[in-house]
CSV table of C-alpha atoms in Angstrom, one decimal:
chain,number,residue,atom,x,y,z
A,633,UNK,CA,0.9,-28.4,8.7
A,634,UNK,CA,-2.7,-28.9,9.6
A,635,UNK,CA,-5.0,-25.9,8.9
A,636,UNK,CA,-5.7,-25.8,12.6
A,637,UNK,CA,-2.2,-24.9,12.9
A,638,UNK,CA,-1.6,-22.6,9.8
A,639,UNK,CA,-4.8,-20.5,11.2
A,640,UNK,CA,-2.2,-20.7,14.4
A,641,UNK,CA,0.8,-19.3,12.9
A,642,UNK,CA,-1.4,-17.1,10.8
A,643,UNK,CA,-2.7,-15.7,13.8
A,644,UNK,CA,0.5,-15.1,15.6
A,645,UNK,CA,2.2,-13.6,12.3
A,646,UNK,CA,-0.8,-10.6,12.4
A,647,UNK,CA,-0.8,-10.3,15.7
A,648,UNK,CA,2.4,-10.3,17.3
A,649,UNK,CA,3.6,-7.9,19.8
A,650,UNK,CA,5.9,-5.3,18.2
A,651,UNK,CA,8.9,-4.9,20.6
A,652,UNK,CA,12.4,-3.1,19.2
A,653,UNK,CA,15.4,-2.5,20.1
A,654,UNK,CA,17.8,0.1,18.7
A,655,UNK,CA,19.6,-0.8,15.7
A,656,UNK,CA,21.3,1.6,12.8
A,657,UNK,CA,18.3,3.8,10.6
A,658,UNK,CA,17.4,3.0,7.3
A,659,UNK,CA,18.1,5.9,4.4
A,660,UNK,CA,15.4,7.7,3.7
A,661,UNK,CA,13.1,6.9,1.1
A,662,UNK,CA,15.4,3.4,0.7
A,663,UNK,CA,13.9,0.0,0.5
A,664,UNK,CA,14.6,-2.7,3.3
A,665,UNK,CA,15.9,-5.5,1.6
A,666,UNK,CA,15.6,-8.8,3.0
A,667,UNK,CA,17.6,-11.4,1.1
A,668,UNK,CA,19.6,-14.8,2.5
A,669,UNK,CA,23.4,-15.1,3.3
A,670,UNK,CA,25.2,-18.1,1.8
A,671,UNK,CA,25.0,-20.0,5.4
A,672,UNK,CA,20.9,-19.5,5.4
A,673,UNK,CA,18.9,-23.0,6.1
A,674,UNK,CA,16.0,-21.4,4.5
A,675,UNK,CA,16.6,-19.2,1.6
A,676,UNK,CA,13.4,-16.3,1.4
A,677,UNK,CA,13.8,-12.4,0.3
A,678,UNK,CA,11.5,-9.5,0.4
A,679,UNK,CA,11.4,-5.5,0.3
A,680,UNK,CA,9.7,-3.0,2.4
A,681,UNK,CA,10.0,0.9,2.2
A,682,UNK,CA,9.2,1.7,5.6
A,683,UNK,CA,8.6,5.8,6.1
A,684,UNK,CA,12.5,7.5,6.3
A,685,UNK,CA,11.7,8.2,10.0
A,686,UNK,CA,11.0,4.1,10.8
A,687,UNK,CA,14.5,2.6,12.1
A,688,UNK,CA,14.6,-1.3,12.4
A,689,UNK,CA,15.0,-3.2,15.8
A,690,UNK,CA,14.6,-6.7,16.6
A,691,UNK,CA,12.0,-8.4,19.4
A,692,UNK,CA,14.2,-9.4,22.4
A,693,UNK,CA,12.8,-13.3,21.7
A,694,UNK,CA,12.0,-14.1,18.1
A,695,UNK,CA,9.2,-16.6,17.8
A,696,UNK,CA,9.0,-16.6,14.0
A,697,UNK,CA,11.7,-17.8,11.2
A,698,UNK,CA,12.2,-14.2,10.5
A,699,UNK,CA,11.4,-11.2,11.7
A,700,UNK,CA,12.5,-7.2,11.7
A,701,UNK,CA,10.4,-4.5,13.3
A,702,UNK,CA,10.4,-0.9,12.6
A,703,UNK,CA,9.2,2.2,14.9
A,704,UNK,CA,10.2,6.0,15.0
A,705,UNK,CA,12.4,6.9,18.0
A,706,UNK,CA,10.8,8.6,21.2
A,707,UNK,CA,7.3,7.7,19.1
A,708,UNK,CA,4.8,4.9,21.0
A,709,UNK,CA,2.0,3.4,19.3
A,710,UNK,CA,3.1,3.6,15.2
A,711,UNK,CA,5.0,0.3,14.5
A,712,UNK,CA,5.8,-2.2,11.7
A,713,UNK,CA,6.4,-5.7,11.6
A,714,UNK,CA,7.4,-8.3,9.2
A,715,UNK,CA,7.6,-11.7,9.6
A,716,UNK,CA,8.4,-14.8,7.6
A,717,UNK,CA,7.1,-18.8,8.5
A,718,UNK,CA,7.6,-21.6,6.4
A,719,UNK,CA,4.4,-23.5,5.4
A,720,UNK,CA,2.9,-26.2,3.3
A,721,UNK,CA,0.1,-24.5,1.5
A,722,UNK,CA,1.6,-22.8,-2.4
A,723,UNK,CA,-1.4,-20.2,-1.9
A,724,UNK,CA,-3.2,-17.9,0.0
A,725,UNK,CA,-6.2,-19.1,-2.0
A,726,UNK,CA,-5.8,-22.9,-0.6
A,727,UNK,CA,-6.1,-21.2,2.6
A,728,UNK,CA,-9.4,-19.0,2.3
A,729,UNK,CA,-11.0,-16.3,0.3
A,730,UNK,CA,-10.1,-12.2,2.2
A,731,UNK,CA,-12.7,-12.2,4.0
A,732,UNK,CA,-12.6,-15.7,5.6
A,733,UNK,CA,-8.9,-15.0,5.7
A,734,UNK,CA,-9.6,-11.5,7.4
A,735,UNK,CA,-12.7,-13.7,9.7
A,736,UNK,CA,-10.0,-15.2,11.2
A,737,UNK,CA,-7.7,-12.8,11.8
A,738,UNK,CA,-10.2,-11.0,13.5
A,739,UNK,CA,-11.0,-13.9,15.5
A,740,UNK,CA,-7.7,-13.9,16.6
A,741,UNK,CA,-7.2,-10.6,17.4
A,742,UNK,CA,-10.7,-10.6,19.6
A,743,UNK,CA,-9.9,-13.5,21.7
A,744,UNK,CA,-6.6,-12.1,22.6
A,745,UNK,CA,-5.9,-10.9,26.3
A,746,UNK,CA,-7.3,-7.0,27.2
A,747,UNK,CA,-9.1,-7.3,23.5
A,748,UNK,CA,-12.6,-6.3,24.0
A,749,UNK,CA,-13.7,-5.3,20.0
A,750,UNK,CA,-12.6,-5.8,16.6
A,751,UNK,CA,-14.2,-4.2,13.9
A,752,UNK,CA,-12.9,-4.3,10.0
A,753,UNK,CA,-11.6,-0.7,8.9
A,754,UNK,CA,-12.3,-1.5,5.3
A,755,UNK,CA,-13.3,-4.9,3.3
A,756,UNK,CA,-10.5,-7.1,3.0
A,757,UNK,CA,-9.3,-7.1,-0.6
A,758,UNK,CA,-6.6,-9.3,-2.9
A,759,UNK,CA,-4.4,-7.7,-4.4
A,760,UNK,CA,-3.1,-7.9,-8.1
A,761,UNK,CA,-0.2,-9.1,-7.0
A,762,UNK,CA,-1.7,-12.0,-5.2
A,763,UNK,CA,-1.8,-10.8,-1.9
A,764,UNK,CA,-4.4,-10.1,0.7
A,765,UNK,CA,-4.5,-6.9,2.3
A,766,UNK,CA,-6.8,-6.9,5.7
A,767,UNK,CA,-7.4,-3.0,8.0
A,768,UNK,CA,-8.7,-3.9,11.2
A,769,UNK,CA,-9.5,-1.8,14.5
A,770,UNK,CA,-8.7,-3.0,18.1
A,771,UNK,CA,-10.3,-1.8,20.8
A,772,UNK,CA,-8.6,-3.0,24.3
A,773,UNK,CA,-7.4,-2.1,28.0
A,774,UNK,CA,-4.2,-0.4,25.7
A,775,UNK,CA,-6.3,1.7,24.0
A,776,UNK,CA,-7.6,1.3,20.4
A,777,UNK,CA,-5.2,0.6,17.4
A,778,UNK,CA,-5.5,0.4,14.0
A,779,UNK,CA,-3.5,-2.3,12.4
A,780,UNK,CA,-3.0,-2.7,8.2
A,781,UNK,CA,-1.8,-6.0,7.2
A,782,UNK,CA,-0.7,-7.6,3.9
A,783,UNK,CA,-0.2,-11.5,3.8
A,784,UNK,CA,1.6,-13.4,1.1
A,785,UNK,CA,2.4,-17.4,0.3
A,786,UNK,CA,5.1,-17.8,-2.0
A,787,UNK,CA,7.3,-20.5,-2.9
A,788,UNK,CA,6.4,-22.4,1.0
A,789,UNK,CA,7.0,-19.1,2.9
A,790,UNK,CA,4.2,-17.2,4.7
A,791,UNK,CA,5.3,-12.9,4.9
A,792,UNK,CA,3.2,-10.5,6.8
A,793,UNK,CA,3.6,-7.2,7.1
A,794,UNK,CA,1.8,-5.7,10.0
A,795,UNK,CA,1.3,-1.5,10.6
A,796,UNK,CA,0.3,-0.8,13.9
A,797,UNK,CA,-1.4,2.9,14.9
A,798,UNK,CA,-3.3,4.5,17.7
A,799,UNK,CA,-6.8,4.8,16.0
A,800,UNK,CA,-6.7,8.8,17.6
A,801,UNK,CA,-3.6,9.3,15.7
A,802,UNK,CA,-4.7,7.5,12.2
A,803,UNK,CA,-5.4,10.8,10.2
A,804,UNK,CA,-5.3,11.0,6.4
A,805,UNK,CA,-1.5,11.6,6.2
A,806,UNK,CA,-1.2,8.3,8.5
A,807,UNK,CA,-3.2,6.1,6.4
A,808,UNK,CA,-1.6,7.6,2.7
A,809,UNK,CA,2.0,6.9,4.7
A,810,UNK,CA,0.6,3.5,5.8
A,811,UNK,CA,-0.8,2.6,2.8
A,812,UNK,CA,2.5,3.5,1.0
A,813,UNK,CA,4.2,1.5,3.0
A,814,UNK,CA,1.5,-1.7,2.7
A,815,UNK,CA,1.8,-1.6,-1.2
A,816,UNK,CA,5.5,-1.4,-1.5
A,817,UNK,CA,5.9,-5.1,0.6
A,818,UNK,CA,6.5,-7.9,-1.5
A,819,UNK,CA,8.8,-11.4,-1.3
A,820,UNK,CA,11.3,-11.0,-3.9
């Protein structure tokens, strides 16, 4: 894949829309684990510990290799994503430092439909595990969101996990339930 491309399917990992359907909850407190069946092409895990009142849905028309979304029931505007793309870089290194990473994801974001500002929330850090977490605001004709993402590259697989909040709604026991649920995402 070219990097043209990469900052493509980058992009479209952050950024895509968060649609669900209804589908079976997830135990409190339990992880999601995401790990291939015996008939899997591709053969990728990961775990996420979504808040207990998150159930998982799928997008009506999946446009990534995997994907599984999460939202609270008869709540709009507090979502979470994950999605999975194969690529050719072994590194989120090879493909920029957090803040060029988070530069472009911004980019992105901005030059999206009904986008009119993004702004960082907080400087994009890597983590010790190897992963870059990016907190971005979006202002738009849908209102203004706050979004918390954490991007991997392991073993040829892109995983992001996107939060999505209304900004009015992001108080301090948002972002600690957010941020619990940013650190706990990891391939496997």
């Amino acid at each position: 894949l070219s990097r043209r491309k990469i900052v493509g399917q980058l992009a479209s990992l952050v950024l895509c829309p968060i649609v669900v359907g209804a589908t079976p909850a997830v135990a409190s407190d339990e992880a999601y684990v995401r790990t291939p069946s015996p008939n899997d092409k591709f053969k990728f895990s990961y775990t996420v510990t979504p808040s207990p009142s998150f159930e998982p849905g799928n997008k009506p028309l999946k446009t990534h290799l995997d994907e599984i979304n999460f939202s609270i029931p008869d709540v709009r505007g507090y979502t979470l994503g994950v999605t999975v793309d194969p690529v050719r870089i072994s590194s989120i290194k090879d493909f920029g430092t957090p803040e060029e990473v988070a530069a472009r994801v911004v980019t992105a974001e901005v030059n999206r439909d009904g986008v009119f500002e993004v702004t960082l929330a907080k400087d994009p850090v890597e983590d010790s595990a190897g992963c870059y977490d990016i907190e971005y605001i979006s202002d738009g004709k849908r209102g203004k969101k706050r979004f918390a993402t954490r991007i991997y590259i392991q073993d040829g697989f892109l995983y992001v996990l996107t939060v999505q909040s209304k900004e009015a709604e992001f108080d301090e026991a948002r972002e600690k339930e957010v941020q619990a649920c940013v650190k706990s995402f990891r391939p496997l």
